[in-house]
Every structure is written in C-alpha cells, then in structure tokens.
Tab-separated table of C-alpha atoms in Angstrom:
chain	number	residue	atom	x	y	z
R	281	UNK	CA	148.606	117.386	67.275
R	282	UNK	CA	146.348	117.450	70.122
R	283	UNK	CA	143.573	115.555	68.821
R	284	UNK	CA	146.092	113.130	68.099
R	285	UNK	CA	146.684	112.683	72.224
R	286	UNK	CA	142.912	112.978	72.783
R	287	UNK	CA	142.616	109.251	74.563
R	288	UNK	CA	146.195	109.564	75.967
R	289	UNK	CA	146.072	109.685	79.443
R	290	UNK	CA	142.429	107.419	79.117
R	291	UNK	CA	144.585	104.487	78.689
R	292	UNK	CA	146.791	104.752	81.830
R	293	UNK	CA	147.110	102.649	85.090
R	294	UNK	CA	146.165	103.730	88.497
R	295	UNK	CA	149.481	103.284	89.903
R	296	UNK	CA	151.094	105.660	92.632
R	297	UNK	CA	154.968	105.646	92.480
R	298	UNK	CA	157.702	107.971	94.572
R	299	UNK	CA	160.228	110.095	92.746
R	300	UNK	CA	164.130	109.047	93.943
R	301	UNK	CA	167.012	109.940	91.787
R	302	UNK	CA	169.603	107.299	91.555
R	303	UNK	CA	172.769	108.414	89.497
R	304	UNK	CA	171.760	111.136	87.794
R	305	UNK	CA	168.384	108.958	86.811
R	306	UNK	CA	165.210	110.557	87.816
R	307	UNK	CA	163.117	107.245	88.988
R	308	UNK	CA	159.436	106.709	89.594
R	309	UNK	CA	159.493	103.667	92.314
R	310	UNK	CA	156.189	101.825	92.194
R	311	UNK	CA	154.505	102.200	95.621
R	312	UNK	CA	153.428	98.531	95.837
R	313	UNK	CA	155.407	95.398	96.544
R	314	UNK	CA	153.566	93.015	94.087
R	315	UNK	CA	155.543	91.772	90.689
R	316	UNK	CA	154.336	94.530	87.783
R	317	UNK	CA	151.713	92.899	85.459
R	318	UNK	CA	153.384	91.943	82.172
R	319	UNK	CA	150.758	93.184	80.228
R	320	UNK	CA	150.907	96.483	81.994
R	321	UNK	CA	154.416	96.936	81.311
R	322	UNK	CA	153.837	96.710	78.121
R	323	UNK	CA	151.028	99.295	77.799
R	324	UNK	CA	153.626	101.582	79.728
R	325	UNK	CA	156.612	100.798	77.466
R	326	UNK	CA	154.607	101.479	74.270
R	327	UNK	CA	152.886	104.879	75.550
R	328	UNK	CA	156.966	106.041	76.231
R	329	UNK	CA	157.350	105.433	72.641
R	330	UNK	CA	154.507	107.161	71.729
R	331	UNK	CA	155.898	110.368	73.197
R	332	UNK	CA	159.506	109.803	71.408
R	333	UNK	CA	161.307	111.773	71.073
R	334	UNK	CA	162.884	112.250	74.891
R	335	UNK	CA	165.286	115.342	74.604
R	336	UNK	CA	165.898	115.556	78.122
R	337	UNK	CA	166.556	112.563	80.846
R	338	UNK	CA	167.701	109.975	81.628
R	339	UNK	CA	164.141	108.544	83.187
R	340	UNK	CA	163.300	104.992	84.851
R	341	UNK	CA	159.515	104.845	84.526
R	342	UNK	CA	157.843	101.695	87.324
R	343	UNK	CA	161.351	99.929	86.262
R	344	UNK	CA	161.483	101.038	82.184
R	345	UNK	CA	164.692	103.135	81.295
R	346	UNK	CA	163.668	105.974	79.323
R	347	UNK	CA	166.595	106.855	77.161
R	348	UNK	CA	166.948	110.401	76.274
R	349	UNK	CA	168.471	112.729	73.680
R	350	UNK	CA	170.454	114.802	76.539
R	351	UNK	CA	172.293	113.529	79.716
R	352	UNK	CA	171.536	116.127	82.265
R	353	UNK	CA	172.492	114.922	84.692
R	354	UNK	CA	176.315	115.857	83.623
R	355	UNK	CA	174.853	119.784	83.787
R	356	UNK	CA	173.029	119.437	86.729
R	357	UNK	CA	175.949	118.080	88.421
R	358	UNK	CA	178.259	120.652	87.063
R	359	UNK	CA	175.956	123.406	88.867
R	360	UNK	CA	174.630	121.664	92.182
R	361	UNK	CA	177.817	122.126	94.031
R	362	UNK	CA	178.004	125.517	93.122
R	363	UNK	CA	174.523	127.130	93.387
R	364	UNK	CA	172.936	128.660	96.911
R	365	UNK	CA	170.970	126.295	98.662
R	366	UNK	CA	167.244	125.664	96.916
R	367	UNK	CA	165.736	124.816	100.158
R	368	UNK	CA	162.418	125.891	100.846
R	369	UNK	CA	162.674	128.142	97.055
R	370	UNK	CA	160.273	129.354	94.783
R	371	UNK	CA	161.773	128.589	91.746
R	372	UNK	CA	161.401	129.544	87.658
R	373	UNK	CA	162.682	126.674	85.222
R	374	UNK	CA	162.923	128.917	82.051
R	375	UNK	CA	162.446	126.564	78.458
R	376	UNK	CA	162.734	123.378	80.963
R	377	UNK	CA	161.970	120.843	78.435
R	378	UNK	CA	159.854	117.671	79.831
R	379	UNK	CA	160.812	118.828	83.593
R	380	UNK	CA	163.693	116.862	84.232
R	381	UNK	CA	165.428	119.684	86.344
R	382	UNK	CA	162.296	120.469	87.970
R	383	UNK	CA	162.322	117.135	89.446
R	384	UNK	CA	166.035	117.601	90.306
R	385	UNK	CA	165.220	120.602	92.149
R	386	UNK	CA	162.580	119.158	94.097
R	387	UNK	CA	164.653	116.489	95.445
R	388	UNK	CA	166.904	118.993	97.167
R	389	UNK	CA	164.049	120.503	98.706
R	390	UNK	CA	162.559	122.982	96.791
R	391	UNK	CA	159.126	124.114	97.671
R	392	UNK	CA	157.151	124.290	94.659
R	393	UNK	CA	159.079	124.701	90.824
R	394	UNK	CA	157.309	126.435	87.884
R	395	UNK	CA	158.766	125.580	84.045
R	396	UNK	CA	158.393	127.328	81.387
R	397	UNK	CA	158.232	125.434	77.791
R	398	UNK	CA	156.134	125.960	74.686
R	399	UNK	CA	156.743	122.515	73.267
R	400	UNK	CA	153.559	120.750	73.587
R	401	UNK	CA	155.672	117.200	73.235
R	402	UNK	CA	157.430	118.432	76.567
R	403	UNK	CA	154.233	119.338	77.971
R	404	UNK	CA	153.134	116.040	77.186
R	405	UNK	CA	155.660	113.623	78.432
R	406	UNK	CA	155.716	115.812	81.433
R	407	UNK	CA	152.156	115.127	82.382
R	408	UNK	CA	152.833	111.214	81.302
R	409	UNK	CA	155.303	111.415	84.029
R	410	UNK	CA	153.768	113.468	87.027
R	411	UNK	CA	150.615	111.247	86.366
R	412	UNK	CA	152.408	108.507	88.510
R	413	UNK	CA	153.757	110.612	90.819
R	414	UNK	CA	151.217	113.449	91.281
R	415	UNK	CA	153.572	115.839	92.758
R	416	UNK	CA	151.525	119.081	93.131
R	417	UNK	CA	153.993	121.397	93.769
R	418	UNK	CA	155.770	121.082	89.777
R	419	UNK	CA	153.587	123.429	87.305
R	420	UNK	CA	153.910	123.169	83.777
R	421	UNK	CA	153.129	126.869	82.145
R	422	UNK	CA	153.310	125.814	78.030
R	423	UNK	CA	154.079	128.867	77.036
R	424	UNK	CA	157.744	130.712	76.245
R	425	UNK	CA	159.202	133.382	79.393
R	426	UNK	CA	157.462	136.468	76.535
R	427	UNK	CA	154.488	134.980	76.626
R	428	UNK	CA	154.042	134.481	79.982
R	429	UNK	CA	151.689	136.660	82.600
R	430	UNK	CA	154.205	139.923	84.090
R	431	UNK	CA	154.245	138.997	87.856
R	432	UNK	CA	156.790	140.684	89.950
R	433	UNK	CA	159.135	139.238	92.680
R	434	UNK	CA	157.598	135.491	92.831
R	435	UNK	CA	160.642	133.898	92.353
R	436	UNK	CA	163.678	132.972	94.760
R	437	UNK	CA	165.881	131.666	92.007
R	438	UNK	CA	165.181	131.653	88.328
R	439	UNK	CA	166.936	128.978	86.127
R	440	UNK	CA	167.603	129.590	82.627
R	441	UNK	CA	169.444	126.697	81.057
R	442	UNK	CA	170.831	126.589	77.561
R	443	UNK	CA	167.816	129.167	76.068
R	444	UNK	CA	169.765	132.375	75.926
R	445	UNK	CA	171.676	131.640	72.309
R	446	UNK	CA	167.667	130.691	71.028
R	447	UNK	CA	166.788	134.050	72.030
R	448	UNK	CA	167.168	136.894	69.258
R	449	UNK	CA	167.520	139.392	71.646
R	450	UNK	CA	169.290	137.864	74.838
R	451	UNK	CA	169.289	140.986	76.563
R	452	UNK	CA	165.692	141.692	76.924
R	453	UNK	CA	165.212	137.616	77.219
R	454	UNK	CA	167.345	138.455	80.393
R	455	UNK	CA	165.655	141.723	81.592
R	456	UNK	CA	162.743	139.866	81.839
R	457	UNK	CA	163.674	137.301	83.657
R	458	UNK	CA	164.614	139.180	86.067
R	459	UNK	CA	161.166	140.887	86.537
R	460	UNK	CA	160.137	138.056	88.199
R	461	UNK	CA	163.070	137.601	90.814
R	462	UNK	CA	162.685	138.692	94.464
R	463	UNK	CA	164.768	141.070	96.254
R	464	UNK	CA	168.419	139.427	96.576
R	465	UNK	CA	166.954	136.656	94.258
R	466	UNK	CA	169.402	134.489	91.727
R	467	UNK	CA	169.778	134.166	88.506
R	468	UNK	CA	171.474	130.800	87.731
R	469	UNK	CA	172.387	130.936	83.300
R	470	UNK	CA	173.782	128.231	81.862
R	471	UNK	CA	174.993	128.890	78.131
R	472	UNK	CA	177.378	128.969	75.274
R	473	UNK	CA	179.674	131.416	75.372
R	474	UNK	CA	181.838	132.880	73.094
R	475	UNK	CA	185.839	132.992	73.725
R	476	UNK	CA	186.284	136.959	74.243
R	477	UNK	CA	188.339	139.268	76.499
R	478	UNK	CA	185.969	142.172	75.039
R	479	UNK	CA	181.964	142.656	75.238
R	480	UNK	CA	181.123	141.176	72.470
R	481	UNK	CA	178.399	138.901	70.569
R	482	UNK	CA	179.261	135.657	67.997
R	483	UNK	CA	176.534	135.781	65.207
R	484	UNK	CA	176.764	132.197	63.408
R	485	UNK	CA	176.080	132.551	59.638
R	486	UNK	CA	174.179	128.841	60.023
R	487	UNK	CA	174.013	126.352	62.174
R	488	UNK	CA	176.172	125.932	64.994
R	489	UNK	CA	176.517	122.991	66.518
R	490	UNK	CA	173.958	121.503	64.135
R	491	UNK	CA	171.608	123.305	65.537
R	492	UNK	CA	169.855	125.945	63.337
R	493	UNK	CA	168.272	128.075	66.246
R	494	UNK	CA	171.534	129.713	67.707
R	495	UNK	CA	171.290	133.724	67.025
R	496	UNK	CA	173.665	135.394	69.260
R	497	UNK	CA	176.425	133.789	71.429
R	498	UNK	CA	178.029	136.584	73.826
R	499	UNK	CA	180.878	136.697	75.728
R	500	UNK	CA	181.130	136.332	79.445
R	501	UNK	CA	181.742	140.104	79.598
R	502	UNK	CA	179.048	140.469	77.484
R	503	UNK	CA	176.674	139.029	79.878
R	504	UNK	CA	178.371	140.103	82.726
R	505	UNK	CA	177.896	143.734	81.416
R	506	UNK	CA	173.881	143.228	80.932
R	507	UNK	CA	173.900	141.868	84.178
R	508	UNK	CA	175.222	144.558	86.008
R	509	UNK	CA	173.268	147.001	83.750
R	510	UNK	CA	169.755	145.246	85.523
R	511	UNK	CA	171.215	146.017	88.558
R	512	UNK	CA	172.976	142.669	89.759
R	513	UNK	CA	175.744	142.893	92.091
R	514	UNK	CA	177.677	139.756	92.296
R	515	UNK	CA	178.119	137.676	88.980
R	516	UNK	CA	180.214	134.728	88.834
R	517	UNK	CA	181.464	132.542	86.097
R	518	UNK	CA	180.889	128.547	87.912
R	519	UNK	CA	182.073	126.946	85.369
R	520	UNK	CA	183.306	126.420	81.810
C-alpha cells in the first residue's frame, strides 16, 4: 500500500493556499490572483480521486469540491456552541480521520492540534491536504490512542469523536485518554448511546448501523459512572 503512493506527493504543484471555512466547508484559497492552469486542475482533481475514498469532509481543494462520505460539519456544529473556548489549547483529536476537525479547531484558535488515526488512507489525504497549506501546528500521529507514547498532562482538551463503540473495552479506551489531560482539562465524547435509565452496556449481535465494528454501546449513566470513577467532576450530556 505504500509503495503504491511512493511518487505521490513527487507529482504535486508548488502552490501556497490559506485555510477558511465557508459553511461547514473546510477551503484551501489559492494564495495567488492568476486564473488556475487547466492542466493543473486536472492533475489536482485526479490525485483527489486517487485517495477516494473521503470519509470525512466536506473539502474545497484550490476551487475542487471534495465530496465526502460524512458531513461533519452537522457534528461539529452540534458541539461548537457548547464546548469551553479552544483558544490558545493544546488539543488531542482521538481516531480523527483525514483531519477535518483538526482544521476546524484551528480556525477557532487553537494553538497546535495532534490526531490520532491508524488509517494510512487518512494519513494520506491528510498530508495531500496540509501540503498546500503547510500549517505546522496540525500533527498527524498514525497510530491508534493504545499505541501511542504514555505522556502525561499535554493536553488542554482531548476530543474523542464517534471511536468509543469501536473500542472493545470503552472503559480503559477512556482511562487512557485521560492520562494525557492536564489538570482541570476536558474531555469532549461524542458517541452512540444506548436508551437506558440504568448503567448499562448494548452488545449488538452484528452489525449495527451497517457497520460491523460496534462492540459495546453504553448508556449515558454508563459513561457518566466511568467518568466519575477517573475522577471527573462535572459531566454533562450537550446533546442528543
């Protein structure tokens, strides 16, 4: 698979571009005025089909749309309101995909954004895109949150959305998390939950939701309970 990329990034453009999001649409402006080259165009448009496909989005790419799998901008927008500030924050991206909350994050002024994804197609189309706008303060780590180096209290806010029901033991996934949190640090989750008034887990016999990698789905009290059990002391539900 990687041989296969090799020449990849051989065959791109020198062209410098500024990240603005319009409408949920993470966009990479071209920096000069003059008309885009046809041909180049081209070579663009066929290297984002190369790297189909695009789970998460929606991209514009020097004036291409990128369509994606995933609208998410609908969850991003669903949590921005109702998060602390990310100014000036350290923050963890946990199973982020190609990046596109990373670049959300920095556009409300976080300081530097670290993600988290073993997918080496993410990994990919997330250096295809932050070749054009070289922003030095996104990481990609291509590895999952187990795998990665123990480091304690980096982190102002750690993000962990839609991996928790992909993790066999969502507990522990959650414990270490929070390893890397500072003092008075947040954990923003955003998951399926399961319909409960009791503490309890939903173990689908197959796929759910067509998707054949959910193992546990708990119960707001559920989490709430692990929560509090690491030693968190103010968990709210944002939204359902």
């Amino acid at each position: 698979n990687i041989q296969s990329y090799e020449d990849f990034f051989d065959l791109l453009p020198i062209i410098s571009s500024k990240v603005k999001i319009r409408n949920g649409v993470v966009v990479f402006d071209r920096l000069s005025k003059k008309n885009p080259d046809p041909k180049l165009q081209f070579l663009i448009k066929t290297l984002i089909s190369e790297l189909i496909p695009w789970r998460k989005g929606p991209y514009d790419l020097i004036g291409m749309p990128i369509k994606s799998e995933w609208n998410c901008s609908l969850k991003w927008n669903r949590l921005a309101s109702r998060i602390p500030s990310l100014e000036n924050n350290v923050i963890m991206d946990v199973g982020s995909g190609n990046g596109y909350f990373a670049w959300r994050m920095r556009e409300v002024g976080a300081k530097f954004v670290v993600c988290l994804e073993p997918s080496f197609a993410s990994f990919m189309q997330f250096h295809f895109l932050n070749y054009f706008a070289d922003d030095k303060n996104i990481r990609f780590l291509p590895m999952t949150l187990e795998e990665s180096p123990k480091r304690q209290n980096l982190f102002d806010k750690i993000f962990m959305m839609g991996t928790l029901y992909h993790s066999k033991a969502p507990f522990e996934h959650i414990k270490n998390a929070t390893t890397f949190l500072k003092g008075g640090g947040f954990l923003i989750i955003e998951t399926l939950i399961f319909e409960s008034y009791e503490c309890s887990l939903f173990v689908p016999k197959d796929k759910y939701a067509r998707m054949p990698n959910v193992w546990q789905i708990p119960s707001f009290l559920a989490i709430k309970s692990w929560l509090a059990t690491l030693g968190f002391s103010s968990i709210e539900l944002v939204s359902v």
